[in-house]
XYZ file of C-alpha atoms in Angstrom:
749
model
C 34.253 -156.912 -29.656
C 34.619 -154.129 -26.967
C 31.200 -153.620 -24.483
C 30.432 -149.836 -24.161
C 27.553 -148.660 -21.976
C 25.840 -145.413 -22.736
C 24.347 -143.446 -20.046
C 21.766 -140.792 -20.697
C 21.493 -140.019 -24.513
C 18.587 -139.250 -26.524
C 18.096 -140.708 -29.675
C 19.845 -138.063 -31.637
C 22.515 -138.286 -29.661
C 22.441 -142.185 -29.741
C 22.303 -142.083 -33.345
C 25.379 -139.647 -33.524
C 27.237 -141.950 -31.422
C 26.467 -145.114 -33.442
C 27.399 -143.080 -36.628
C 30.672 -142.410 -35.191
C 31.190 -145.912 -33.992
C 31.713 -149.130 -36.096
C 28.961 -151.268 -34.849
C 31.071 -154.373 -35.652
C 33.894 -153.691 -33.358
C 31.751 -152.405 -30.642
C 28.616 -153.739 -28.882
C 26.649 -150.550 -27.530
C 24.153 -150.891 -25.046
C 22.123 -147.718 -23.898
C 20.412 -146.969 -20.740
C 18.550 -143.445 -19.789
C 19.747 -143.001 -16.072
C 22.437 -143.382 -13.223
C 20.405 -145.888 -11.250
C 19.589 -148.510 -14.321
C 23.479 -147.849 -15.421
C 24.730 -149.114 -12.037
C 22.394 -151.924 -12.021
C 23.695 -153.231 -15.658
C 27.271 -152.308 -14.537
C 27.039 -155.136 -11.516
C 25.691 -157.804 -13.879
C 27.624 -157.328 -17.014
C 31.123 -156.668 -17.926
C 31.850 -153.132 -19.746
C 35.193 -151.707 -21.214
C 34.105 -148.366 -20.944
C 30.848 -145.975 -20.256
C 29.623 -143.137 -22.233
C 28.147 -140.718 -19.867
C 26.163 -137.789 -21.373
C 26.746 -135.343 -18.694
C 24.385 -133.135 -16.755
C 23.556 -132.368 -13.496
C 21.140 -135.242 -12.578
C 23.999 -137.752 -13.566
C 27.092 -136.178 -12.041
C 27.193 -138.298 -8.847
C 27.491 -141.502 -11.178
C 30.987 -140.564 -12.103
C 31.909 -141.619 -8.222
C 29.984 -144.498 -7.675
C 30.888 -146.308 -10.897
C 34.248 -148.961 -10.021
C 37.452 -146.778 -10.364
C 38.564 -149.590 -12.723
C 35.933 -148.529 -15.266
C 37.100 -145.790 -18.012
C 34.584 -143.101 -18.409
C 34.576 -140.539 -21.407
C 32.063 -137.691 -20.549
C 30.095 -136.253 -23.105
C 29.814 -132.486 -22.581
C 28.553 -128.962 -23.955
C 31.033 -126.443 -24.249
C 30.186 -124.096 -21.137
C 30.163 -127.412 -18.984
C 34.168 -127.749 -19.355
C 34.837 -125.799 -15.952
C 32.665 -128.044 -14.240
C 34.215 -131.109 -15.635
C 37.420 -130.036 -14.491
C 36.746 -130.517 -10.833
C 35.499 -133.884 -11.936
C 39.015 -134.918 -13.494
C 40.955 -134.084 -10.064
C 39.237 -137.016 -8.456
C 39.993 -139.962 -11.201
C 40.996 -140.430 -14.583
C 38.401 -139.444 -16.800
C 38.178 -138.374 -20.566
C 35.666 -135.840 -22.011
C 34.549 -135.177 -25.644
C 32.635 -131.583 -26.434
C 29.414 -131.883 -28.137
C 30.109 -129.811 -31.206
C 30.399 -130.118 -34.494
C 33.513 -132.153 -34.401
C 32.206 -134.468 -31.726
C 31.905 -137.428 -34.290
C 35.275 -137.722 -35.421
C 36.858 -136.622 -31.922
C 34.556 -139.209 -30.207
C 35.729 -142.346 -32.427
C 39.519 -141.293 -31.511
C 38.983 -141.149 -27.918
C 37.012 -144.194 -27.932
C 39.295 -146.070 -30.272
C 42.475 -144.793 -28.260
C 40.869 -146.375 -24.981
C 40.147 -149.390 -25.956
C 43.455 -149.890 -27.597
C 44.814 -149.073 -24.079
C 43.040 -151.717 -22.672
C 43.642 -154.421 -25.204
C 47.568 -153.677 -24.478
C 47.582 -153.701 -20.781
C 45.424 -157.069 -21.043
C 47.754 -158.512 -23.266
C 50.744 -157.402 -21.181
C 49.118 -158.658 -18.255
C 48.481 -161.864 -19.839
C 51.827 -162.623 -20.968
C 52.949 -161.972 -17.323
C 50.438 -164.604 -15.717
C 51.123 -167.114 -18.273
C 55.090 -167.061 -18.081
C 55.156 -166.376 -14.134
C 56.708 -168.968 -12.076
C 54.569 -167.824 -9.362
C 51.166 -169.925 -8.798
C 48.391 -167.461 -10.010
C 44.674 -167.831 -10.579
C 42.254 -165.646 -11.978
C 38.870 -165.919 -9.802
C 35.277 -164.608 -10.727
C 34.448 -162.928 -7.521
C 30.728 -163.170 -7.789
C 30.782 -167.082 -8.466
C 34.053 -168.332 -7.284
C 34.414 -170.109 -10.355
C 38.291 -170.160 -11.769
C 38.281 -167.981 -14.683
C 41.851 -168.877 -15.786
C 45.211 -170.340 -13.906
C 49.031 -170.412 -15.272
C 51.067 -173.243 -16.014
C 52.643 -173.208 -12.906
C 49.488 -173.246 -11.206
C 48.320 -176.450 -13.194
C 51.475 -178.019 -12.063
C 50.907 -177.168 -8.326
C 47.226 -178.482 -8.116
C 48.057 -181.868 -10.630
C 44.670 -181.525 -12.646
C 44.589 -180.666 -16.208
C 43.842 -176.969 -17.156
C 40.517 -177.738 -17.937
C 39.539 -179.659 -15.297
C 41.047 -176.749 -13.264
C 38.959 -174.090 -14.485
C 35.867 -176.277 -14.066
C 36.447 -176.019 -10.498
C 35.497 -172.976 -7.838
C 37.703 -172.377 -5.293
C 35.409 -173.251 -2.503
C 36.216 -176.914 -4.165
C 39.733 -176.214 -3.402
C 40.133 -174.464 -0.081
C 39.424 -177.018 2.498
C 38.013 -174.304 4.848
C 34.448 -173.918 5.767
C 32.668 -170.666 5.190
C 32.824 -170.049 8.546
C 36.582 -170.489 8.770
C 37.190 -168.580 5.847
C 35.281 -165.703 7.224
C 37.230 -166.091 10.388
C 40.448 -166.076 8.577
C 39.872 -163.022 6.819
C 38.896 -161.398 10.181
C 42.012 -162.473 11.768
C 44.356 -160.962 8.719
C 42.223 -157.583 9.078
C 43.232 -157.565 12.870
C 46.950 -158.513 12.502
C 47.283 -156.198 9.330
C 48.130 -158.650 7.102
C 47.470 -158.672 3.059
C 47.465 -162.405 2.624
C 45.231 -165.348 4.188
C 46.519 -168.632 5.304
C 44.291 -171.521 3.909
C 44.698 -175.447 3.277
C 44.269 -176.360 -0.300
C 43.090 -179.895 -1.671
C 45.415 -180.788 -4.773
C 44.688 -183.820 -7.291
C 44.470 -187.175 -5.562
C 43.201 -185.249 -2.499
C 46.854 -184.124 -1.197
C 46.672 -181.074 1.014
C 48.911 -178.025 0.971
C 49.170 -174.853 3.670
C 48.978 -171.906 1.487
C 49.497 -168.546 1.942
C 47.185 -166.421 -0.643
C 47.815 -162.739 -1.650
C 44.450 -161.424 -3.457
C 43.320 -158.174 -5.015
C 40.707 -156.954 -8.133
C 42.111 -156.769 -11.525
C 39.825 -155.423 -14.578
C 40.471 -157.685 -17.563
C 38.413 -157.203 -20.817
C 35.946 -155.494 -19.246
C 35.545 -157.689 -16.476
C 36.376 -157.528 -13.033
C 38.349 -160.487 -11.506
C 39.950 -161.669 -8.290
C 43.898 -161.850 -8.835
C 45.497 -164.454 -6.626
C 49.021 -165.246 -6.161
C 49.271 -168.328 -4.052
C 52.640 -169.619 -1.891
C 53.045 -173.129 -0.740
C 53.978 -172.720 2.914
C 53.580 -176.372 3.619
C 57.355 -177.071 4.289
C 57.863 -173.448 6.005
C 54.703 -174.629 8.450
C 56.156 -177.903 9.016
C 59.669 -176.532 10.031
C 57.879 -173.772 11.893
C 55.824 -176.742 14.068
C 59.451 -178.176 14.574
C 61.034 -175.223 15.393
C 58.009 -174.704 18.192
C 58.620 -178.076 19.422
C 62.289 -177.249 19.731
C 61.256 -173.961 21.177
C 59.146 -175.612 23.791
C 61.923 -178.257 24.569
C 64.606 -175.157 25.204
C 61.872 -173.426 27.329
C 61.822 -176.458 29.646
C 65.836 -176.202 29.831
C 65.343 -172.650 30.254
C 62.985 -172.786 33.338
C 65.319 -175.347 34.870
C 68.923 -174.186 34.618
C 69.152 -173.749 38.535
C 70.063 -170.201 37.771
C 68.320 -167.030 37.325
C 67.983 -166.592 33.674
C 66.812 -163.853 31.135
C 66.875 -163.122 27.724
C 67.938 -159.328 27.121
C 66.956 -157.567 23.980
C 68.952 -154.900 22.548
C 67.297 -152.221 24.088
C 68.188 -153.805 27.747
C 64.605 -155.193 27.681
C 64.005 -158.386 29.778
C 61.724 -160.492 27.142
C 61.751 -163.899 28.900
C 62.618 -164.809 32.704
C 62.310 -168.039 34.296
C 61.441 -168.797 37.810
C 64.729 -168.539 39.596
C 64.789 -164.693 38.018
C 61.258 -164.777 39.803
C 62.738 -165.354 43.348
C 65.960 -163.619 42.724
C 64.163 -160.239 41.723
C 61.151 -160.692 43.755
C 58.745 -159.680 40.537
C 56.219 -161.964 39.011
C 56.937 -162.659 35.255
C 54.089 -160.445 34.222
C 56.000 -157.670 35.708
C 59.225 -158.566 34.466
C 59.247 -159.692 30.999
C 58.712 -156.821 28.366
C 58.262 -154.339 31.131
C 61.618 -154.263 33.417
C 65.235 -153.634 31.785
C 68.045 -155.344 33.052
C 69.826 -151.994 34.176
C 66.910 -151.797 36.886
C 68.682 -154.371 38.812
C 71.905 -152.608 38.963
C 72.130 -151.369 42.573
C 75.168 -148.896 41.877
C 75.377 -146.139 39.124
C 79.450 -146.835 38.647
C 78.837 -150.405 38.196
C 75.824 -149.477 36.030
C 77.620 -147.219 33.506
C 80.626 -150.223 33.325
C 77.665 -152.686 32.847
C 76.274 -150.474 30.085
C 79.492 -149.615 28.400
C 79.522 -153.835 28.495
C 76.335 -154.132 26.738
C 76.900 -151.837 24.033
C 80.550 -153.646 23.260
C 78.974 -156.779 22.960
C 76.675 -155.701 20.047
C 79.588 -153.961 18.368
C 81.988 -154.810 15.618
C 85.323 -153.739 17.798
C 88.123 -156.263 18.729
C 88.163 -155.833 22.376
C 85.025 -157.743 23.779
C 84.038 -157.218 27.400
C 84.107 -160.108 29.786
C 81.475 -162.783 29.438
C 81.585 -163.279 33.195
C 81.749 -160.544 36.045
C 80.192 -159.861 39.333
C 77.733 -157.071 40.344
C 75.456 -155.512 42.791
C 72.108 -156.767 42.156
C 69.107 -154.904 44.231
C 65.904 -156.591 44.262
C 62.398 -155.436 44.307
C 62.564 -154.804 48.369
C 65.370 -152.845 47.952
C 67.604 -155.565 48.884
C 71.289 -155.826 47.245
C 72.938 -158.847 46.624
C 76.127 -159.999 45.396
C 75.234 -161.735 41.928
C 77.942 -163.611 39.735
C 76.734 -163.261 36.190
C 77.202 -165.101 32.789
C 76.061 -163.469 29.276
C 76.479 -164.606 25.975
C 74.887 -162.897 22.762
C 72.761 -165.776 21.076
C 73.843 -166.865 17.824
C 73.144 -164.480 14.559
C 70.848 -162.092 16.881
C 70.959 -159.092 19.081
C 69.682 -160.664 21.995
C 71.782 -162.168 24.939
C 70.987 -164.575 27.246
C 72.284 -163.838 31.188
C 72.359 -166.312 33.985
C 73.281 -165.262 37.363
C 74.003 -166.830 41.068
C 73.290 -165.391 44.278
C 76.621 -165.263 45.619
C 76.059 -163.071 48.563
C 76.699 -166.216 51.426
C 79.665 -167.025 49.338
C 80.927 -163.427 49.606
C 80.602 -163.331 53.129
C 82.426 -166.123 53.698
C 85.188 -165.238 51.055
C 85.763 -161.829 52.865
C 86.145 -164.095 56.052
C 88.243 -166.252 54.483
C 90.155 -163.268 53.338
C 90.333 -161.478 56.381
C 92.205 -164.805 57.884
C 94.588 -164.754 54.961
C 94.891 -161.143 55.591
C 95.855 -161.915 59.139
C 98.223 -164.660 57.904
C 99.788 -162.417 55.526
C 100.400 -159.919 58.157
C 101.962 -162.326 60.565
C 104.080 -163.669 57.676
C 105.332 -160.293 56.663
C 106.197 -159.729 60.369
C 108.521 -162.536 60.477
C 110.225 -161.085 57.455
C 113.110 -158.146 58.158
C 112.891 -154.791 57.300
C 113.134 -153.891 53.647
C 116.820 -152.170 54.334
C 119.133 -152.924 57.279
C 122.148 -151.151 57.372
C 124.932 -152.874 59.457
C 128.613 -151.576 59.719
C 130.207 -153.085 56.877
C 127.302 -154.656 54.890
C 123.850 -152.860 53.887
C 120.978 -155.390 52.705
C 117.594 -154.492 50.808
C 115.219 -156.581 49.921
C 111.817 -156.784 47.995
C 109.131 -159.454 48.407
C 105.512 -159.588 46.628
C 103.501 -162.650 46.714
C 101.591 -163.976 43.866
C 98.996 -164.265 45.842
C 98.044 -162.460 49.390
C 100.038 -165.284 51.022
C 103.450 -166.589 49.344
C 105.514 -169.080 49.389
C 108.840 -167.093 49.668
C 110.579 -166.401 52.778
C 113.911 -164.766 53.602
C 115.742 -163.691 56.740
C 119.064 -161.997 58.161
C 120.605 -162.705 61.494
C 123.823 -161.422 62.992
C 125.719 -163.994 65.601
C 128.916 -161.780 66.926
C 130.786 -161.596 63.918
C 129.010 -163.880 61.365
C 126.233 -162.283 59.207
C 123.701 -165.512 58.513
C 121.265 -165.213 55.883
C 118.880 -167.278 53.807
C 116.159 -167.539 51.129
C 113.563 -170.048 51.147
C 111.157 -170.959 48.142
C 108.797 -173.740 49.275
C 106.248 -175.506 47.259
C 102.833 -173.869 46.739
C 101.130 -170.533 47.971
C 98.867 -169.554 50.119
C 98.311 -170.574 53.818
C 100.422 -173.786 53.085
C 103.631 -172.508 51.842
C 103.294 -169.714 54.592
C 103.138 -172.476 57.309
C 105.809 -174.216 55.658
C 107.873 -171.167 55.614
C 107.506 -170.724 58.992
C 108.394 -174.101 60.034
C 111.719 -173.974 58.039
C 112.214 -170.528 60.198
C 111.821 -172.415 63.349
C 114.047 -174.949 62.464
C 117.091 -172.817 61.303
C 116.756 -170.926 64.083
C 116.956 -173.744 66.659
C 120.247 -174.922 65.094
C 121.688 -170.935 65.147
C 120.683 -171.057 68.819
C 122.424 -174.280 69.525
C 125.804 -174.129 67.481
C 125.597 -169.984 67.851
C 128.388 -168.568 65.888
C 130.468 -172.038 65.178
C 127.582 -173.165 63.097
C 128.231 -173.610 59.456
C 125.875 -173.971 56.469
C 126.243 -177.810 55.928
C 125.142 -177.780 60.047
C 122.038 -175.831 59.336
C 121.140 -177.663 55.875
C 121.550 -181.088 57.909
C 119.743 -180.305 60.322
C 116.581 -178.741 58.249
C 116.490 -182.242 56.415
C 116.360 -184.071 59.423
C 113.660 -182.320 61.419
C 111.666 -182.179 57.922
C 111.718 -185.782 57.554
C 110.277 -186.080 61.097
C 107.308 -183.490 60.135
C 106.249 -186.200 57.464
C 105.284 -183.600 54.973
C 103.422 -184.466 51.610
C 105.414 -186.012 49.037
C 104.549 -182.952 47.130
C 105.845 -180.614 49.218
C 109.556 -179.730 49.236
C 112.046 -176.631 50.162
C 114.213 -174.849 48.055
C 116.918 -173.170 50.084
C 119.787 -170.625 49.514
C 121.895 -170.014 52.651
C 124.813 -167.852 53.214
C 127.287 -167.096 56.045
C 129.303 -163.925 55.663
C 132.276 -162.998 58.011
C 132.318 -159.642 58.817
C 135.878 -159.203 59.756
C 137.308 -161.003 56.377
C 134.355 -160.751 53.984
C 134.918 -164.601 53.899
C 131.248 -166.078 52.424
C 130.473 -169.668 52.948
C 127.025 -170.485 50.411
C 124.781 -173.496 50.311
C 122.369 -174.333 47.896
C 119.797 -176.981 48.190
C 117.094 -177.014 45.225
C 117.340 -173.102 44.279
C 117.871 -173.422 40.552
C 118.519 -169.592 39.928
C 121.807 -169.454 42.079
C 123.090 -166.402 43.560
C 124.755 -163.686 41.446
C 128.151 -162.049 42.810
C 128.376 -158.333 40.811
C 131.847 -157.149 41.167
C 134.312 -154.611 39.394
C 133.214 -153.355 36.258
C 129.534 -154.803 36.407
C 131.061 -158.386 36.332
C 128.279 -160.755 36.978
C 129.176 -164.313 38.342
C 126.781 -167.221 39.497
C 128.707 -168.684 42.649
C 126.978 -171.910 43.148
C 125.110 -174.312 41.038
C 122.023 -175.592 42.350
C 121.082 -179.422 43.076
C 118.519 -181.175 44.463
C 115.546 -179.839 47.187
C 114.645 -180.918 50.404
C 111.742 -182.879 50.378
C 110.355 -186.596 51.618
C 111.147 -188.064 48.389
C 114.633 -187.083 48.174
C 117.335 -189.002 50.019
C 120.033 -187.108 51.901
C 122.658 -189.449 50.260
C 121.383 -187.553 46.583
C 121.751 -184.131 48.108
C 125.068 -182.081 48.251
C 125.209 -180.039 51.557
C 128.696 -178.856 51.117
C 129.296 -175.372 50.765
C 131.462 -172.860 48.406
C 133.639 -169.898 49.639
C 133.760 -166.643 48.077
C 135.463 -163.140 49.184
C 133.578 -160.282 49.010
C 135.542 -157.276 47.792
C 134.680 -153.363 48.401
C 131.549 -152.387 46.679
C 130.710 -156.336 45.461
C 127.023 -156.975 45.873
C 125.279 -160.646 46.338
C 122.065 -160.367 44.620
C 119.591 -163.320 45.728
C 116.363 -163.919 44.012
C 114.165 -166.749 43.475
C 112.598 -168.213 40.129
C 109.747 -166.384 40.079
C 111.405 -163.442 38.575
C 113.280 -165.503 35.720
C 110.394 -167.263 34.967
C 107.592 -164.998 34.636
C 106.425 -164.651 30.690
C 104.293 -162.265 28.543
C 103.523 -162.822 25.080
C 105.994 -166.172 24.820
C 108.881 -164.162 26.326
C 110.193 -164.945 29.328
C 111.760 -162.089 31.622
C 114.803 -164.092 31.851
C 118.457 -164.298 33.418
C 119.970 -162.260 29.982
C 117.557 -159.255 30.781
C 118.573 -159.055 34.638
C 122.164 -159.345 33.977
C 122.000 -156.518 31.654
C 120.346 -154.640 34.343
C 122.844 -155.453 36.976
C 125.743 -154.275 34.181
C 124.468 -150.828 33.588
C 123.094 -150.190 37.117
C 125.625 -152.078 39.724
C 127.315 -148.687 40.948
C 124.005 -148.196 42.378
C 123.101 -148.674 46.319
C 121.689 -152.177 47.267
C 118.296 -150.424 47.862
C 118.110 -148.174 44.170
C 119.381 -151.587 42.592
C 116.192 -153.422 44.138
C 114.345 -150.323 42.908
C 115.519 -150.280 39.371
C 114.670 -154.395 39.037
C 111.193 -153.971 40.411
C 110.252 -150.928 38.092
C 111.861 -153.421 35.169
C 109.691 -156.187 36.076
C 106.701 -153.987 36.816
C 106.831 -152.595 33.006
C 107.249 -156.156 31.865
C 104.132 -157.777 33.501
C 102.335 -154.526 33.603
C 101.305 -154.651 36.882
C 98.831 -152.155 38.427
C 97.235 -154.003 41.148
C 98.122 -153.729 44.803
C 99.240 -157.578 45.033
C 101.447 -159.167 42.515
C 100.030 -160.089 39.044
C 102.431 -162.732 38.035
C 102.122 -166.046 38.024
C 104.683 -166.753 41.161
C 106.381 -165.243 44.293
C 109.151 -162.268 43.574
C 111.734 -161.966 46.052
C 115.058 -159.970 45.547
C 117.460 -159.342 48.133
C 120.950 -157.496 47.261
C 123.856 -157.630 50.031
C 126.450 -154.754 49.403
C 129.747 -154.800 51.028
C 130.025 -150.630 51.877
C 133.956 -150.855 51.615
C 136.510 -149.253 53.651
C 136.919 -145.896 51.813
C 133.540 -144.224 52.404
C 132.513 -140.968 54.187
C 128.980 -140.477 55.994
C 127.457 -137.050 56.713
C 124.501 -135.468 58.778
C 123.673 -131.806 58.597
C 120.853 -129.740 59.563
C 118.912 -128.191 56.670
C 120.554 -124.631 56.638
C 121.861 -123.181 53.425
C 124.817 -121.558 55.064
C 126.385 -125.065 55.724
C 126.423 -125.884 52.335
C 129.744 -124.426 51.568
C 131.338 -126.418 54.613
C 130.167 -129.630 53.711
C 131.160 -129.742 49.933
C 134.343 -128.638 50.758
C 134.826 -131.672 53.043
C 133.439 -134.042 50.593
C 135.765 -132.542 47.706
C 138.654 -132.795 50.346
C 137.717 -136.494 50.377
C 137.097 -137.078 46.915
C 139.796 -134.766 45.128
C 142.739 -137.636 45.226
C 140.410 -140.352 43.214
C 139.154 -138.512 40.262
C 140.610 -135.648 37.855
C 137.095 -134.381 37.286
C 136.177 -132.919 40.867
C 134.890 -129.613 39.489
C 131.655 -131.396 38.038
C 131.462 -133.593 40.983
C 131.532 -130.214 43.048
C 129.009 -128.351 41.072
C 126.542 -131.194 40.347
C 127.188 -131.913 44.593
C 126.352 -128.274 45.838
C 123.017 -128.138 43.195
C 121.615 -131.541 44.887
C 122.739 -130.551 48.319
C 120.567 -127.000 48.001
C 117.763 -128.775 46.616
C 117.516 -131.360 49.512
C 117.444 -128.132 51.910
C 115.493 -125.869 50.109
C 112.786 -127.885 48.402
C 113.255 -131.301 50.197
C 113.262 -130.032 53.740
C 111.919 -126.872 52.969
C 114.778 -124.967 54.977
C 113.279 -126.611 57.889
C 116.219 -126.949 60.378
C 114.797 -129.644 62.456
C 114.956 -131.900 59.435
C 118.326 -133.542 58.464
C 120.612 -133.962 55.227
C 122.345 -137.565 54.957
C 125.211 -137.970 52.956
C 126.737 -141.104 51.928
C 130.057 -141.302 50.000
C 131.745 -144.168 48.906
C 134.800 -144.955 46.993
C 135.774 -148.224 45.051
C 138.625 -148.857 42.249
C 135.573 -148.639 39.843
C 133.407 -145.348 40.477
C 132.772 -142.521 42.886
C 128.978 -142.731 44.485
C 127.294 -140.033 46.444
C 124.023 -140.738 47.943
C 122.281 -137.578 49.248
C 118.783 -138.214 50.964
C 116.371 -135.500 52.795
C 113.358 -135.929 55.165
C 110.676 -134.172 52.926
C 107.749 -135.680 51.271
C 109.608 -136.289 47.448
C 108.366 -135.049 44.264
C 107.957 -136.041 40.861
C 111.494 -136.649 39.308
C 110.541 -138.714 36.414
C 108.942 -135.580 34.928
C 112.464 -133.486 35.774
C 114.910 -136.150 34.532
C 112.741 -136.196 31.263
C 113.282 -132.379 30.580
C 115.827 -131.001 28.829
C 117.845 -127.577 30.115
C 115.515 -125.459 27.727
C 112.343 -127.169 28.774
C 112.985 -126.842 32.487
C 112.384 -123.125 32.160
C 113.339 -120.855 35.152
C 112.588 -123.308 37.542
C 115.639 -123.852 40.066
C 115.318 -127.469 40.671
C 114.510 -128.699 37.459
C 117.320 -126.642 36.216
C 119.631 -128.135 38.997
C 118.915 -131.980 38.028
C 119.216 -131.325 34.905
C 122.478 -129.892 35.004
C 123.783 -132.433 37.683
C 122.331 -135.237 35.563
C 125.086 -134.008 32.664
C 127.941 -133.826 35.267
C 127.633 -137.312 36.387
C 127.471 -140.864 34.410
C 124.393 -141.723 36.476
C 121.766 -139.833 38.469
C 119.018 -142.038 39.819
C 116.356 -141.117 42.566
C 114.195 -143.193 44.682
C 110.850 -144.042 43.947
C 109.759 -141.550 46.673
C 112.014 -138.673 45.382
C 113.412 -137.801 48.707
C 116.955 -139.663 47.814
C 119.431 -139.280 44.700
C 122.183 -141.182 43.775
C 125.191 -139.818 41.737
C 127.752 -142.174 40.266
C 131.058 -140.829 38.762
C 133.241 -143.648 36.838
C 136.750 -143.808 37.297
C 139.932 -144.567 35.131
C 139.089 -145.897 31.638
C 135.393 -145.044 31.686
C 135.952 -141.252 32.069
C 139.706 -140.649 30.754
């Protein structure tokens, strides 16, 4: 039966209400004024309020609990006034006119039916829920209802549970409950944490979410309860682990910080305090790690690392790098940092070592090594040596600042003695060993002079090496040649160098001239080494290439540079001068390894030496940078070449273009600057080398253009035209020397 409270109705109106409503369905209670109504509502549960509206009781609308339904009984002229009340809460009204009894019955029945429907709905949700649910009388604390899940959780029967108060279940004292409620308010959370007692005095940690609910006109407390016992135990275990890791964090021995995604330092250890000069209180939550980066250019790079480390991109930044750290007092320190993202988080952990003193020592060591490098380099011959019959071009790049390869050339009377040594190790020890080998070879040459043989030199080097008692893991690979400049007879010896010298002859034929054998070492008996030489004859235009194994054995992505790649280059570019052939090999190797740094980025020293027999059929000219001299110079060269080719007109046109470029664009018509010309004729090709004394230019761009792309620029057009007239056109790296090649015989027809 629904309980209805009637407020402010006189006897006549109260009789109309009773006549309108069925007494068997509704229990009516009548009070005369607002205060009495409020007292009654607090003591008893009502489904709805019937209020005879007037100016004296209008405030009652706002004082009554929002969960109670109010039906206003008004006069027809009070509609506009009541409409203002409708804006503040859900209210129904019935006009006291002739239809009042009928309308009142309809409105009351509809509201009661709606409450019963809602009650049934909530009751269904309550009973069937898998969540622990209790309904509690907020005044007495008595448990009004409990669902099946709650009964199973607490372990009492439903009857036993409904005979208990919440105070019997909650183990906290009244003061402790009040403290928890205060803490929840301060922490702005909508739940409480209690300890509940279950049947058998078992204790469980719970989170309780509570709120008021009106059921069948009764105001109750609706409580959802979550068992957090395991979660709390896990939290305590994690806190124990956290304490353990905190100890580790503090005792890493390096300055260590936790960095948030926004770069804020959230945690710092004592070593960071010492490194930075700030206290933990000043660091944690207040400083960004970017505050300690000394230089702007480093800051931008490190910020990009920070962002990339948190992105989904494939390219990840380095985890370890150096940067300049500025402390609280403005002191800049060299710091090595190692930084990692914490698993499944956006935070990162960074540990930093102050390597300032180490960098000072490293710099001093580098200075010593740099001095040794310069000394080692000073022992090497110049890159290009131009003798009467032979031109030698060389290139050397150490794997470190100081390498383990060494080569030298020495002319004694009519003999050219040259050698290439590859010793074990790099750095200072390799350089010292090379200097020792050089002195041993020089001593033998000084003693024997022009009568010396390669076998004499190698045997003596072996003997002296054994006397020096080098460590067993040291060894020397040595290629040595003696070329008779009169007869062009080459004696060649090789101990240990498993990349034999290559002889490039007519038509680009490439031959190995001597197979390797064992190296010089304290663990290799001299009887096991073949010191005998091999004799070859060097023809006009032939080239001899000496290389160490660093070139062949360098690999990228599992692919070696290899002999095949080199041989293909030699077959294509063999007509070029020794200097340009070295340049072509260097550039191909640089492309292969992607070298960009000052020093060699390969794993071993790279050494190239090319000796070229100039041949007897050659012409060399030099003239001042005057355009008026071109016709005369071109005529002389064409006269020299006319009997060696059927395409003299092509050569004449291209030669004139390149000489004009050298005079006008290279030397800028400066008559004090010279243009040098070297013409060589072999059975295979004609070659013209033109060199000016200018600053050079970007020849690659010009060579890659077509004739149409070159526009009206004379120099560009001249180069493109000449490239079409000759079989090969190659510039040196600087761009002030060009090599023109025209094949003879079968290649040109």
